[in-house]
Every structure is written in C-alpha cells, then in structure tokens.
C-alpha cells in the first residue's frame, strides 16, 4: 500500500503534552530597488558637475566681492573682509553709468533684431521649396564658427583702411566710416557683429516651434478668408509665444555675458565707448598691472543678479500662463 507523506506543519507543535505555536518568520529587509539605484547613479555626476562648475565658482566670486583681495592675499588666502565696500567702489566709479547704458543698449538691440530676423527667416523656411534645407544649413554657419574667428572676421571687414565694408561704401560714393576707432560707431559695430552671430540660434528654435503648429489651423483660417498677415498675427504668433519666451530668455542671458566679440573687436574702447559690464569686469580683474579682484567680482555678480531676475520673471509668467 502506497504511503503518502505530508509536509510538516510549523503552525503547532506538541511539547510535553502542550501545544505551542511557532513564531512567525522575521520580515525580510526592504532594499532599494534597482531603478532607485540607477536614478541615484545618473543624478550623482550631474550633481557633482553643478557643484564644481556652478555652485563653487559662484561662491568664490561672492567671496571675492566681499573681501579686499590683492595678488598676495589671493595666493595666501588672508584677504580682509570688507563687506559691500567693493560694490560701493563700483557704483561710485565714473565708468559704471556708461557701462550700464551700453550693456542695456547692447542687450536690447541685439535681442530685438536677432528675434525679428530669426522669426522672419523661420517663417520663410516653412515654405517648402528646392534648396530650402541647404540654405537653412548655410544660415547656421555663423553659429557654428568659433567666436574668435567670427570677431576677427568682422574686425577685418570693418577695418577703416582695408575693410570690405568701407570699400563697398566707397563704390557707392560714401566716405569711409571709422567703425572700430570712433566712439560714435564702436558700439554699433559690435552690435551688428553680435546680431549676425545670434540670428541662427533664433532661426533654429523658432523654426522648430513653427513646425509644431498644426497646418489645419492655417487651412481653416484661409477658408474663412484670412490673409497671410492675419493668419500670422492671430494664429502663428500667439501659438509661438511659449517658444518665443524661452528663446528671448536664453538670448538675454547669453547677450548679457557677451565678452569675446567686444573684446576682440574694440576692447571696450575707444574711450570706453563700447564697454559693457562683461568687459569692465575683465578689465578690473585682469586688464591692469594692479588687478582689482574685488570690484571685478562685484561687477560680475551684478550680471548674475540681472540674469537671475529675468529668469525668475520668466518662471512667474510661465506659472501664470499654466494656471490660466
């Protein structure tokens, strides 16, 4: 006869005639799942990068602006604490007002023309025609060139004696213009060069935004009798507003800190006629035999605060639009 076996029952045991219940097994310790470890692994390099290349330099720049650093104290690290004295020095400097005005003009004019030209080109390239992709790629060349190459090219083109711009003006019967050596034209020259460099970025971003607008909206408006301008102003432009906002914000932050173009073309001159906060900060910290590290860092911090303020304004506007 076949004998069947049953698994042992751990629930109760008889011990000396009394039934006892076995203790329940201890719960297993929960360990972080593999996706959590993967998330921390991907987050660690980013956090380290931000701490080393953003947080620490900002801290050091703030420390420089609050102490009286010299070359010796910069090496030894024993600079005395002066509080906001460096900021007072910057505000009392006669260069502050012209640099502030030049920074505002340079930023505003560049933003307006870069956005307007980039938007016009983006709308133009939405019309599919032969060689449109090739022409769009050629417009990216200024954006891909190193800034030192672009600035050197514009310096040669705007040269008073041998530049091609003055040669073209001479062919038209117009006298030569001292683009880089005249206080009346130096700021205009660097603005023109920076507009040329920034247009491709606006073109790429705005063209991508235009591609996301459904074509059916334009077709419906055309059937209702709306013209090309009405379709652009009442359909394209409002739907492009979020992309335009981020384009202008990034352009603002980039333009505020433009240094290479101005320094290579004019070095902030002549007579500080094209000096901005970016070039002034460099001149204070590195452009003199006796560098003023504290005031130079203070001017740099003013640029950081300006970019931060506009960034917060952008976030507040975006939040209002999301809630509305």
PDB file of N, CA, C and O in Angstrom, residues 206-282:
ATOM      1  N   UNK A 206      12.917  78.920 -33.353  1.00  0.00           N
ATOM      2  CA  UNK A 206      11.607  79.372 -33.824  1.00  0.00           C
ATOM      3  C   UNK A 206      11.094  78.511 -34.968  1.00  0.00           C
ATOM      4  O   UNK A 206       9.879  78.274 -35.083  1.00  0.00           O
ATOM      5  N   UNK A 207      11.972  78.028 -35.815  1.00  0.00           N
ATOM      6  CA  UNK A 207      11.538  77.131 -36.898  1.00  0.00           C
ATOM      7  C   UNK A 207      10.994  75.828 -36.324  1.00  0.00           C
ATOM      8  O   UNK A 207       9.991  75.288 -36.822  1.00  0.00           O
ATOM      9  N   UNK A 208      11.612  75.330 -35.267  1.00  0.00           N
ATOM     10  CA  UNK A 208      11.087  74.128 -34.613  1.00  0.00           C
ATOM     11  C   UNK A 208       9.715  74.394 -34.011  1.00  0.00           C
ATOM     12  O   UNK A 208       8.820  73.547 -34.062  1.00  0.00           O
ATOM     13  N   UNK A 209       9.532  75.588 -33.421  1.00  0.00           N
ATOM     14  CA  UNK A 209       8.227  75.938 -32.876  1.00  0.00           C
ATOM     15  C   UNK A 209       7.159  76.052 -33.948  1.00  0.00           C
ATOM     16  O   UNK A 209       6.008  75.633 -33.743  1.00  0.00           O
ATOM     17  N   UNK A 210       7.523  76.587 -35.094  1.00  0.00           N
ATOM     18  CA  UNK A 210       6.554  76.704 -36.188  1.00  0.00           C
ATOM     19  C   UNK A 210       6.138  75.338 -36.722  1.00  0.00           C
ATOM     20  O   UNK A 210       4.987  75.150 -37.146  1.00  0.00           O
ATOM     21  N   UNK A 211       7.062  74.389 -36.691  1.00  0.00           N
ATOM     22  CA  UNK A 211       6.730  73.046 -37.182  1.00  0.00           C
ATOM     23  C   UNK A 211       5.701  72.357 -36.305  1.00  0.00           C
ATOM     24  O   UNK A 211       4.995  71.444 -36.764  1.00  0.00           O
ATOM     25  N   UNK A 212       5.600  72.749 -35.040  1.00  0.00           N
ATOM     26  CA  UNK A 212       4.655  72.108 -34.122  1.00  0.00           C
ATOM     27  C   UNK A 212       3.240  72.681 -34.223  1.00  0.00           C
ATOM     28  O   UNK A 212       2.321  72.147 -33.606  1.00  0.00           O
ATOM     29  N   UNK A 213       3.044  73.763 -34.969  1.00  0.00           N
ATOM     30  CA  UNK A 213       1.710  74.351 -35.132  1.00  0.00           C
ATOM     31  C   UNK A 213       0.957  73.565 -36.197  1.00  0.00           C
ATOM     32  O   UNK A 213       1.456  73.407 -37.324  1.00  0.00           O
ATOM     33  N   UNK A 214      -0.236  73.054 -35.903  1.00  0.00           N
ATOM     34  CA  UNK A 214      -0.971  72.253 -36.892  1.00  0.00           C
ATOM     35  C   UNK A 214      -1.293  73.061 -38.146  1.00  0.00           C
ATOM     36  O   UNK A 214      -1.762  74.210 -38.069  1.00  0.00           O
ATOM     37  N   UNK A 215      -1.053  72.461 -39.302  1.00  0.00           N
ATOM     38  CA  UNK A 215      -1.353  73.147 -40.561  1.00  0.00           C
ATOM     39  C   UNK A 215      -2.842  73.312 -40.782  1.00  0.00           C
ATOM     40  O   UNK A 215      -3.268  74.193 -41.539  1.00  0.00           O
ATOM     41  N   UNK A 216      -3.640  72.477 -40.116  1.00  0.00           N
ATOM     42  CA  UNK A 216      -5.093  72.564 -40.299  1.00  0.00           C
ATOM     43  C   UNK A 216      -5.640  73.914 -39.823  1.00  0.00           C
ATOM     44  O   UNK A 216      -6.644  74.400 -40.355  1.00  0.00           O
ATOM     45  N   UNK A 217      -4.991  74.530 -38.826  1.00  0.00           N
ATOM     46  CA  UNK A 217      -5.450  75.830 -38.347  1.00  0.00           C
ATOM     47  C   UNK A 217      -5.290  76.898 -39.426  1.00  0.00           C
ATOM     48  O   UNK A 217      -6.181  77.735 -39.629  1.00  0.00           O
ATOM     49  N   UNK A 218      -4.177  76.866 -40.121  1.00  0.00           N
ATOM     50  CA  UNK A 218      -3.967  77.832 -41.197  1.00  0.00           C
ATOM     51  C   UNK A 218      -4.916  77.570 -42.358  1.00  0.00           C
ATOM     52  O   UNK A 218      -5.419  78.508 -42.988  1.00  0.00           O
ATOM     53  N   UNK A 219      -5.160  76.297 -42.658  1.00  0.00           N
ATOM     54  CA  UNK A 219      -6.074  75.974 -43.746  1.00  0.00           C
ATOM     55  C   UNK A 219      -7.490  76.435 -43.431  1.00  0.00           C
ATOM     56  O   UNK A 219      -8.183  76.988 -44.292  1.00  0.00           O
ATOM     57  N   UNK A 220      -7.910  76.242 -42.172  1.00  0.00           N
ATOM     58  CA  UNK A 220      -9.256  76.677 -41.793  1.00  0.00           C
ATOM     59  C   UNK A 220      -9.372  78.199 -41.850  1.00  0.00           C
ATOM     60  O   UNK A 220     -10.396  78.745 -42.298  1.00  0.00           O
ATOM     61  N   UNK A 221      -8.321  78.893 -41.400  1.00  0.00           N
ATOM     62  CA  UNK A 221      -8.353  80.356 -41.446  1.00  0.00           C
ATOM     63  C   UNK A 221      -8.350  80.859 -42.883  1.00  0.00           C
ATOM     64  O   UNK A 221      -9.020  81.860 -43.203  1.00  0.00           O
ATOM     65  N   UNK A 222      -7.619  80.183 -43.763  1.00  0.00           N
ATOM     66  CA  UNK A 222      -7.601  80.592 -45.169  1.00  0.00           C
ATOM     67  C   UNK A 222      -8.974  80.389 -45.811  1.00  0.00           C
ATOM     68  O   UNK A 222      -9.420  81.209 -46.624  1.00  0.00           O
ATOM     69  N   UNK A 223      -9.657  79.310 -45.450  1.00  0.00           N
ATOM     70  CA  UNK A 223     -11.011  79.081 -45.972  1.00  0.00           C
ATOM     71  C   UNK A 223     -11.988  80.141 -45.485  1.00  0.00           C
ATOM     72  O   UNK A 223     -12.970  80.472 -46.174  1.00  0.00           O
ATOM     73  N   UNK A 224     -11.721  80.682 -44.291  1.00  0.00           N
ATOM     74  CA  UNK A 224     -12.582  81.738 -43.754  1.00  0.00           C
ATOM     75  C   UNK A 224     -12.258  83.110 -44.319  1.00  0.00           C
ATOM     76  O   UNK A 224     -12.887  84.101 -43.946  1.00  0.00           O
ATOM     77  N   UNK A 225     -11.249  83.172 -45.194  1.00  0.00           N
ATOM     78  CA  UNK A 225     -10.907  84.425 -45.849  1.00  0.00           C
ATOM     79  C   UNK A 225      -9.806  85.218 -45.189  1.00  0.00           C
ATOM     80  O   UNK A 225      -9.583  86.377 -45.548  1.00  0.00           O
ATOM     81  N   UNK A 226      -9.083  84.635 -44.223  1.00  0.00           N
ATOM     82  CA  UNK A 226      -7.995  85.354 -43.558  1.00  0.00           C
ATOM     83  C   UNK A 226      -6.781  85.429 -44.473  1.00  0.00           C
ATOM     84  O   UNK A 226      -6.409  84.440 -45.118  1.00  0.00           O
ATOM     85  N   UNK A 227      -6.176  86.589 -44.536  1.00  0.00           N
ATOM     86  CA  UNK A 227      -4.982  86.767 -45.340  1.00  0.00           C
ATOM     87  C   UNK A 227      -3.746  86.222 -44.653  1.00  0.00           C
ATOM     88  O   UNK A 227      -3.786  85.741 -43.509  1.00  0.00           O
ATOM     89  N   UNK A 228      -2.598  86.342 -45.335  1.00  0.00           N
ATOM     90  CA  UNK A 228      -1.353  85.809 -44.783  1.00  0.00           C
ATOM     91  C   UNK A 228      -0.962  86.530 -43.496  1.00  0.00           C
ATOM     92  O   UNK A 228      -0.542  85.894 -42.522  1.00  0.00           O
ATOM     93  N   UNK A 229      -1.099  87.860 -43.471  1.00  0.00           N
ATOM     94  CA  UNK A 229      -0.739  88.604 -42.272  1.00  0.00           C
ATOM     95  C   UNK A 229      -1.677  88.295 -41.113  1.00  0.00           C
ATOM     96  O   UNK A 229      -1.259  88.169 -39.969  1.00  0.00           O
ATOM     97  N   UNK A 230      -2.980  88.165 -41.405  1.00  0.00           N
ATOM     98  CA  UNK A 230      -3.935  87.836 -40.348  1.00  0.00           C
ATOM     99  C   UNK A 230      -3.675  86.449 -39.780  1.00  0.00           C
ATOM    100  O   UNK A 230      -3.782  86.237 -38.568  1.00  0.00           O
ATOM    101  N   UNK A 231      -3.338  85.515 -40.661  1.00  0.00           N
ATOM    102  CA  UNK A 231      -3.036  84.156 -40.171  1.00  0.00           C
ATOM    103  C   UNK A 231      -1.793  84.175 -39.284  1.00  0.00           C
ATOM    104  O   UNK A 231      -1.730  83.467 -38.265  1.00  0.00           O
ATOM    105  N   UNK A 232      -0.798  84.960 -39.657  1.00  0.00           N
ATOM    106  CA  UNK A 232       0.414  85.021 -38.834  1.00  0.00           C
ATOM    107  C   UNK A 232       0.133  85.688 -37.493  1.00  0.00           C
ATOM    108  O   UNK A 232       0.543  85.184 -36.436  1.00  0.00           O
ATOM    109  N   UNK A 233      -0.563  86.832 -37.513  1.00  0.00           N
ATOM    110  CA  UNK A 233      -0.740  87.621 -36.294  1.00  0.00           C
ATOM    111  C   UNK A 233      -1.733  86.986 -35.326  1.00  0.00           C
ATOM    112  O   UNK A 233      -1.580  87.114 -34.112  1.00  0.00           O
ATOM    113  N   UNK A 234      -2.745  86.275 -35.832  1.00  0.00           N
ATOM    114  CA  UNK A 234      -3.799  85.747 -34.974  1.00  0.00           C
ATOM    115  C   UNK A 234      -3.658  84.256 -34.681  1.00  0.00           C
ATOM    116  O   UNK A 234      -4.310  83.751 -33.773  1.00  0.00           O
ATOM    117  N   UNK A 235      -2.809  83.562 -35.442  1.00  0.00           N
ATOM    118  CA  UNK A 235      -2.646  82.113 -35.224  1.00  0.00           C
ATOM    119  C   UNK A 235      -1.192  81.782 -34.899  1.00  0.00           C
ATOM    120  O   UNK A 235      -0.887  81.242 -33.834  1.00  0.00           O
ATOM    121  N   UNK A 236      -0.297  82.127 -35.819  1.00  0.00           N
ATOM    122  CA  UNK A 236       1.099  81.712 -35.665  1.00  0.00           C
ATOM    123  C   UNK A 236       1.758  82.374 -34.457  1.00  0.00           C
ATOM    124  O   UNK A 236       2.348  81.691 -33.606  1.00  0.00           O
ATOM    125  N   UNK A 237       1.668  83.679 -34.377  1.00  0.00           N
ATOM    126  CA  UNK A 237       2.374  84.399 -33.312  1.00  0.00           C
ATOM    127  C   UNK A 237       1.868  84.034 -31.914  1.00  0.00           C
ATOM    128  O   UNK A 237       2.684  83.805 -31.009  1.00  0.00           O
ATOM    129  N   UNK A 238       0.542  83.962 -31.665  1.00  0.00           N
ATOM    130  CA  UNK A 238       0.098  83.560 -30.319  1.00  0.00           C
ATOM    131  C   UNK A 238       0.507  82.141 -29.948  1.00  0.00           C
ATOM    132  O   UNK A 238       0.900  81.882 -28.803  1.00  0.00           O
ATOM    133  N   UNK A 239       0.425  81.205 -30.899  1.00  0.00           N
ATOM    134  CA  UNK A 239       0.811  79.830 -30.586  1.00  0.00           C
ATOM    135  C   UNK A 239       2.320  79.677 -30.427  1.00  0.00           C
ATOM    136  O   UNK A 239       2.784  78.708 -29.821  1.00  0.00           O
ATOM    137  N   UNK A 240       3.063  80.630 -30.954  1.00  0.00           N
ATOM    138  CA  UNK A 240       4.524  80.579 -30.843  1.00  0.00           C
ATOM    139  C   UNK A 240       5.027  81.273 -29.589  1.00  0.00           C
ATOM    140  O   UNK A 240       6.230  81.323 -29.342  1.00  0.00           O
ATOM    141  N   UNK A 241       4.120  81.792 -28.768  1.00  0.00           N
ATOM    142  CA  UNK A 241       4.520  82.581 -27.608  1.00  0.00           C
ATOM    143  C   UNK A 241       5.388  81.808 -26.613  1.00  0.00           C
ATOM    144  O   UNK A 241       6.404  82.347 -26.140  1.00  0.00           O
ATOM    145  N   UNK A 242       5.070  80.567 -26.241  1.00  0.00           N
ATOM    146  CA  UNK A 242       5.974  79.858 -25.299  1.00  0.00           C
ATOM    147  C   UNK A 242       7.378  79.666 -25.849  1.00  0.00           C
ATOM    148  O   UNK A 242       8.366  79.830 -25.115  1.00  0.00           O
ATOM    149  N   UNK A 243       7.487  79.321 -27.135  1.00  0.00           N
ATOM    150  CA  UNK A 243       8.813  79.153 -27.739  1.00  0.00           C
ATOM    151  C   UNK A 243       9.532  80.492 -27.816  1.00  0.00           C
ATOM    152  O   UNK A 243      10.745  80.581 -27.583  1.00  0.00           O
ATOM    153  N   UNK A 244       8.797  81.551 -28.112  1.00  0.00           N
ATOM    154  CA  UNK A 244       9.410  82.875 -28.178  1.00  0.00           C
ATOM    155  C   UNK A 244       9.941  83.297 -26.808  1.00  0.00           C
ATOM    156  O   UNK A 244      11.010  83.918 -26.705  1.00  0.00           O
ATOM    157  N   UNK A 245       9.201  82.959 -25.752  1.00  0.00           N
ATOM    158  CA  UNK A 245       9.627  83.356 -24.400  1.00  0.00           C
ATOM    159  C   UNK A 245      10.948  82.698 -24.032  1.00  0.00           C
ATOM    160  O   UNK A 245      11.869  83.369 -23.536  1.00  0.00           O
ATOM    161  N   UNK A 246      11.069  81.409 -24.267  1.00  0.00           N
ATOM    162  CA  UNK A 246      12.319  80.737 -23.902  1.00  0.00           C
ATOM    163  C   UNK A 246      13.457  81.176 -24.809  1.00  0.00           C
ATOM    164  O   UNK A 246      14.612  81.288 -24.378  1.00  0.00           O
ATOM    165  N   UNK A 247      13.147  81.497 -26.084  1.00  0.00           N
ATOM    166  CA  UNK A 247      14.178  81.994 -26.995  1.00  0.00           C
ATOM    167  C   UNK A 247      14.718  83.337 -26.526  1.00  0.00           C
ATOM    168  O   UNK A 247      15.939  83.564 -26.501  1.00  0.00           O
ATOM    169  N   UNK A 248      13.824  84.239 -26.141  1.00  0.00           N
ATOM    170  CA  UNK A 248      14.251  85.552 -25.672  1.00  0.00           C
ATOM    171  C   UNK A 248      14.992  85.455 -24.342  1.00  0.00           C
ATOM    172  O   UNK A 248      15.962  86.194 -24.108  1.00  0.00           O
ATOM    173  N   UNK A 249      14.556  84.552 -23.461  1.00  0.00           N
ATOM    174  CA  UNK A 249      15.245  84.401 -22.180  1.00  0.00           C
ATOM    175  C   UNK A 249      16.671  83.892 -22.373  1.00  0.00           C
ATOM    176  O   UNK A 249      17.619  84.452 -21.805  1.00  0.00           O
ATOM    177  N   UNK A 250      16.837  82.857 -23.179  1.00  0.00           N
ATOM    178  CA  UNK A 250      18.182  82.340 -23.429  1.00  0.00           C
ATOM    179  C   UNK A 250      19.044  83.367 -24.156  1.00  0.00           C
ATOM    180  O   UNK A 250      20.237  83.508 -23.865  1.00  0.00           O
ATOM    181  N   UNK A 251      18.429  84.086 -25.093  1.00  0.00           N
ATOM    182  CA  UNK A 251      19.177  85.137 -25.779  1.00  0.00           C
ATOM    183  C   UNK A 251      19.592  86.249 -24.839  1.00  0.00           C
ATOM    184  O   UNK A 251      20.700  86.794 -24.946  1.00  0.00           O
ATOM    185  N   UNK A 252      18.725  86.590 -23.890  1.00  0.00           N
ATOM    186  CA  UNK A 252      19.053  87.623 -22.912  1.00  0.00           C
ATOM    187  C   UNK A 252      20.229  87.207 -22.044  1.00  0.00           C
ATOM    188  O   UNK A 252      21.183  87.976 -21.839  1.00  0.00           O
ATOM    189  N   UNK A 253      20.188  85.986 -21.532  1.00  0.00           N
ATOM    190  CA  UNK A 253      21.274  85.510 -20.665  1.00  0.00           C
ATOM    191  C   UNK A 253      22.587  85.453 -21.434  1.00  0.00           C
ATOM    192  O   UNK A 253      23.652  85.830 -20.917  1.00  0.00           O
ATOM    193  N   UNK A 254      22.523  84.992 -22.686  1.00  0.00           N
ATOM    194  CA  UNK A 254      23.746  84.919 -23.487  1.00  0.00           C
ATOM    195  C   UNK A 254      24.286  86.312 -23.795  1.00  0.00           C
ATOM    196  O   UNK A 254      25.494  86.565 -23.683  1.00  0.00           O
ATOM    197  N   UNK A 255      23.395  87.241 -24.174  1.00  0.00           N
ATOM    198  CA  UNK A 255      23.843  88.568 -24.587  1.00  0.00           C
ATOM    199  C   UNK A 255      24.405  89.360 -23.417  1.00  0.00           C
ATOM    200  O   UNK A 255      25.339  90.158 -23.587  1.00  0.00           O
ATOM    201  N   UNK A 256      23.855  89.168 -22.223  1.00  0.00           N
ATOM    202  CA  UNK A 256      24.376  89.876 -21.056  1.00  0.00           C
ATOM    203  C   UNK A 256      25.847  89.567 -20.811  1.00  0.00           C
ATOM    204  O   UNK A 256      26.603  90.443 -20.363  1.00  0.00           O
ATOM    205  N   UNK A 257      26.251  88.354 -21.090  1.00  0.00           N
ATOM    206  CA  UNK A 257      27.611  87.948 -20.768  1.00  0.00           C
ATOM    207  C   UNK A 257      28.544  87.920 -21.978  1.00  0.00           C
ATOM    208  O   UNK A 257      29.649  87.372 -21.893  1.00  0.00           O
ATOM    209  N   UNK A 258      28.136  88.529 -23.083  1.00  0.00           N
ATOM    210  CA  UNK A 258      28.994  88.550 -24.271  1.00  0.00           C
ATOM    211  C   UNK A 258      30.272  89.318 -23.960  1.00  0.00           C
ATOM    212  O   UNK A 258      30.226  90.490 -23.534  1.00  0.00           O
ATOM    213  N   UNK A 259      31.379  88.669 -24.154  1.00  0.00           N
ATOM    214  CA  UNK A 259      32.687  89.281 -23.888  1.00  0.00           C
ATOM    215  C   UNK A 259      33.610  89.177 -25.101  1.00  0.00           C
ATOM    216  O   UNK A 259      34.279  90.143 -25.471  1.00  0.00           O
ATOM    217  N   UNK A 260      33.645  87.997 -25.712  1.00  0.00           N
ATOM    218  CA  UNK A 260      34.623  87.722 -26.763  1.00  0.00           C
ATOM    219  C   UNK A 260      34.511  88.696 -27.930  1.00  0.00           C
ATOM    220  O   UNK A 260      35.521  89.251 -28.386  1.00  0.00           O
ATOM    221  N   UNK A 261      33.293  88.902 -28.411  1.00  0.00           N
ATOM    222  CA  UNK A 261      33.098  89.745 -29.588  1.00  0.00           C
ATOM    223  C   UNK A 261      33.581  91.172 -29.319  1.00  0.00           C
ATOM    224  O   UNK A 261      34.337  91.759 -30.102  1.00  0.00           O
ATOM    225  N   UNK A 262      33.167  91.727 -28.186  1.00  0.00           N
ATOM    226  CA  UNK A 262      33.513  93.116 -27.878  1.00  0.00           C
ATOM    227  C   UNK A 262      35.006  93.260 -27.628  1.00  0.00           C
ATOM    228  O   UNK A 262      35.651  94.203 -28.115  1.00  0.00           O
ATOM    229  N   UNK A 263      35.584  92.325 -26.887  1.00  0.00           N
ATOM    230  CA  UNK A 263      36.990  92.462 -26.527  1.00  0.00           C
ATOM    231  C   UNK A 263      37.886  92.308 -27.743  1.00  0.00           C
ATOM    232  O   UNK A 263      38.890  93.044 -27.877  1.00  0.00           O
ATOM    233  N   UNK A 264      37.572  91.400 -28.633  1.00  0.00           N
ATOM    234  CA  UNK A 264      38.416  91.186 -29.808  1.00  0.00           C
ATOM    235  C   UNK A 264      38.290  92.349 -30.779  1.00  0.00           C
ATOM    236  O   UNK A 264      39.288  92.782 -31.387  1.00  0.00           O
ATOM    237  N   UNK A 265      37.078  92.899 -30.933  1.00  0.00           N
ATOM    238  CA  UNK A 265      36.866  93.942 -31.924  1.00  0.00           C
ATOM    239  C   UNK A 265      37.297  95.319 -31.427  1.00  0.00           C
ATOM    240  O   UNK A 265      37.934  96.081 -32.169  1.00  0.00           O
ATOM    241  N   UNK A 266      36.954  95.691 -30.199  1.00  0.00           N
ATOM    242  CA  UNK A 266      37.223  97.059 -29.733  1.00  0.00           C
ATOM    243  C   UNK A 266      37.908  97.134 -28.381  1.00  0.00           C
ATOM    244  O   UNK A 266      38.328  98.221 -27.979  1.00  0.00           O
ATOM    245  N   UNK A 267      37.965  96.023 -27.632  1.00  0.00           N
ATOM    246  CA  UNK A 267      38.484  96.014 -26.260  1.00  0.00           C
ATOM    247  C   UNK A 267      37.740  97.016 -25.359  1.00  0.00           C
ATOM    248  O   UNK A 267      38.301  97.565 -24.410  1.00  0.00           O
ATOM    249  N   UNK A 268      36.478  97.253 -25.664  1.00  0.00           N
ATOM    250  CA  UNK A 268      35.682  98.166 -24.869  1.00  0.00           C
ATOM    251  C   UNK A 268      35.861  99.628 -25.208  1.00  0.00           C
ATOM    252  O   UNK A 268      35.194 100.485 -24.630  1.00  0.00           O
ATOM    253  N   UNK A 269      36.744  99.951 -26.130  1.00  0.00           N
ATOM    254  CA  UNK A 269      37.020 101.337 -26.483  1.00  0.00           C
ATOM    255  C   UNK A 269      36.404 101.716 -27.820  1.00  0.00           C
ATOM    256  O   UNK A 269      35.568 100.987 -28.347  1.00  0.00           O
ATOM    257  N   UNK A 270      36.844 102.855 -28.334  1.00  0.00           N
ATOM    258  CA  UNK A 270      37.786 103.791 -27.701  1.00  0.00           C
ATOM    259  C   UNK A 270      37.102 104.653 -26.641  1.00  0.00           C
ATOM    260  O   UNK A 270      35.917 104.945 -26.749  1.00  0.00           O
ATOM    261  N   UNK A 271      37.861 105.000 -25.626  1.00  0.00           N
ATOM    262  CA  UNK A 271      37.380 105.831 -24.517  1.00  0.00           C
ATOM    263  C   UNK A 271      36.140 105.220 -23.865  1.00  0.00           C
ATOM    264  O   UNK A 271      35.173 105.928 -23.558  1.00  0.00           O
ATOM    265  N   UNK A 272      36.168 103.901 -23.669  1.00  0.00           N
ATOM    266  CA  UNK A 272      35.072 103.178 -23.011  1.00  0.00           C
ATOM    267  C   UNK A 272      33.736 103.320 -23.744  1.00  0.00           C
ATOM    268  O   UNK A 272      32.675 103.142 -23.144  1.00  0.00           O
ATOM    269  N   UNK A 273      33.758 103.606 -25.040  1.00  0.00           N
ATOM    270  CA  UNK A 273      32.513 103.826 -25.774  1.00  0.00           C
ATOM    271  C   UNK A 273      31.763 102.533 -26.059  1.00  0.00           C
ATOM    272  O   UNK A 273      30.578 102.579 -26.410  1.00  0.00           O
ATOM    273  N   UNK A 274      32.415 101.381 -25.926  1.00  0.00           N
ATOM    274  CA  UNK A 274      31.734 100.098 -26.114  1.00  0.00           C
ATOM    275  C   UNK A 274      31.935  99.177 -24.910  1.00  0.00           C
ATOM    276  O   UNK A 274      31.811  97.956 -25.035  1.00  0.00           O
ATOM    277  N   UNK A 275      32.238  99.774 -23.761  1.00  0.00           N
ATOM    278  CA  UNK A 275      32.439  98.983 -22.552  1.00  0.00           C
ATOM    279  C   UNK A 275      31.100  98.529 -21.984  1.00  0.00           C
ATOM    280  O   UNK A 275      30.181  99.333 -21.813  1.00  0.00           O
ATOM    281  N   UNK A 276      30.981  97.246 -21.706  1.00  0.00           N
ATOM    282  CA  UNK A 276      29.819  96.691 -21.026  1.00  0.00           C
ATOM    283  C   UNK A 276      30.266  96.107 -19.689  1.00  0.00           C
ATOM    284  O   UNK A 276      31.460  96.097 -19.365  1.00  0.00           O
ATOM    285  N   UNK A 277      29.323  95.610 -18.914  1.00  0.00           N
ATOM    286  CA  UNK A 277      29.681  95.023 -17.626  1.00  0.00           C
ATOM    287  C   UNK A 277      30.634  93.838 -17.802  1.00  0.00           C
ATOM    288  O   UNK A 277      31.509  93.618 -16.966  1.00  0.00           O
ATOM    289  N   UNK A 278      30.448  93.059 -18.863  1.00  0.00           N
ATOM    290  CA  UNK A 278      31.304  91.889 -19.071  1.00  0.00           C
ATOM    291  C   UNK A 278      32.749  92.300 -19.317  1.00  0.00           C
ATOM    292  O   UNK A 278      33.682  91.743 -18.715  1.00  0.00           O
ATOM    293  N   UNK A 279      32.971  93.275 -20.212  1.00  0.00           N
ATOM    294  CA  UNK A 279      34.341  93.714 -20.494  1.00  0.00           C
ATOM    295  C   UNK A 279      34.919  94.509 -19.324  1.00  0.00           C
ATOM    296  O   UNK A 279      36.117  94.428 -19.044  1.00  0.00           O
ATOM    297  N   UNK A 280      34.089  95.263 -18.644  1.00  0.00           N
ATOM    298  CA  UNK A 280      34.570  96.042 -17.493  1.00  0.00           C
ATOM    299  C   UNK A 280      35.023  95.125 -16.362  1.00  0.00           C
ATOM    300  O   UNK A 280      36.047  95.366 -15.716  1.00  0.00           O
ATOM    301  N   UNK A 281      34.276  94.060 -16.126  1.00  0.00           N
ATOM    302  CA  UNK A 281      34.669  93.102 -15.097  1.00  0.00           C
ATOM    303  C   UNK A 281      36.025  92.485 -15.422  1.00  0.00           C
ATOM    304  O   UNK A 281      36.874  92.328 -14.541  1.00  0.00           O
ATOM    305  N   UNK A 282      36.251  92.168 -16.686  1.00  0.00           N
ATOM    306  CA  UNK A 282      37.547  91.598 -17.085  1.00  0.00           C
ATOM    307  C   UNK A 282      38.660  92.634 -16.937  1.00  0.00           C
ATOM    308  O   UNK A 282      39.761  92.304 -16.477  1.00  0.00           O
TER     309      UNK A 282
END
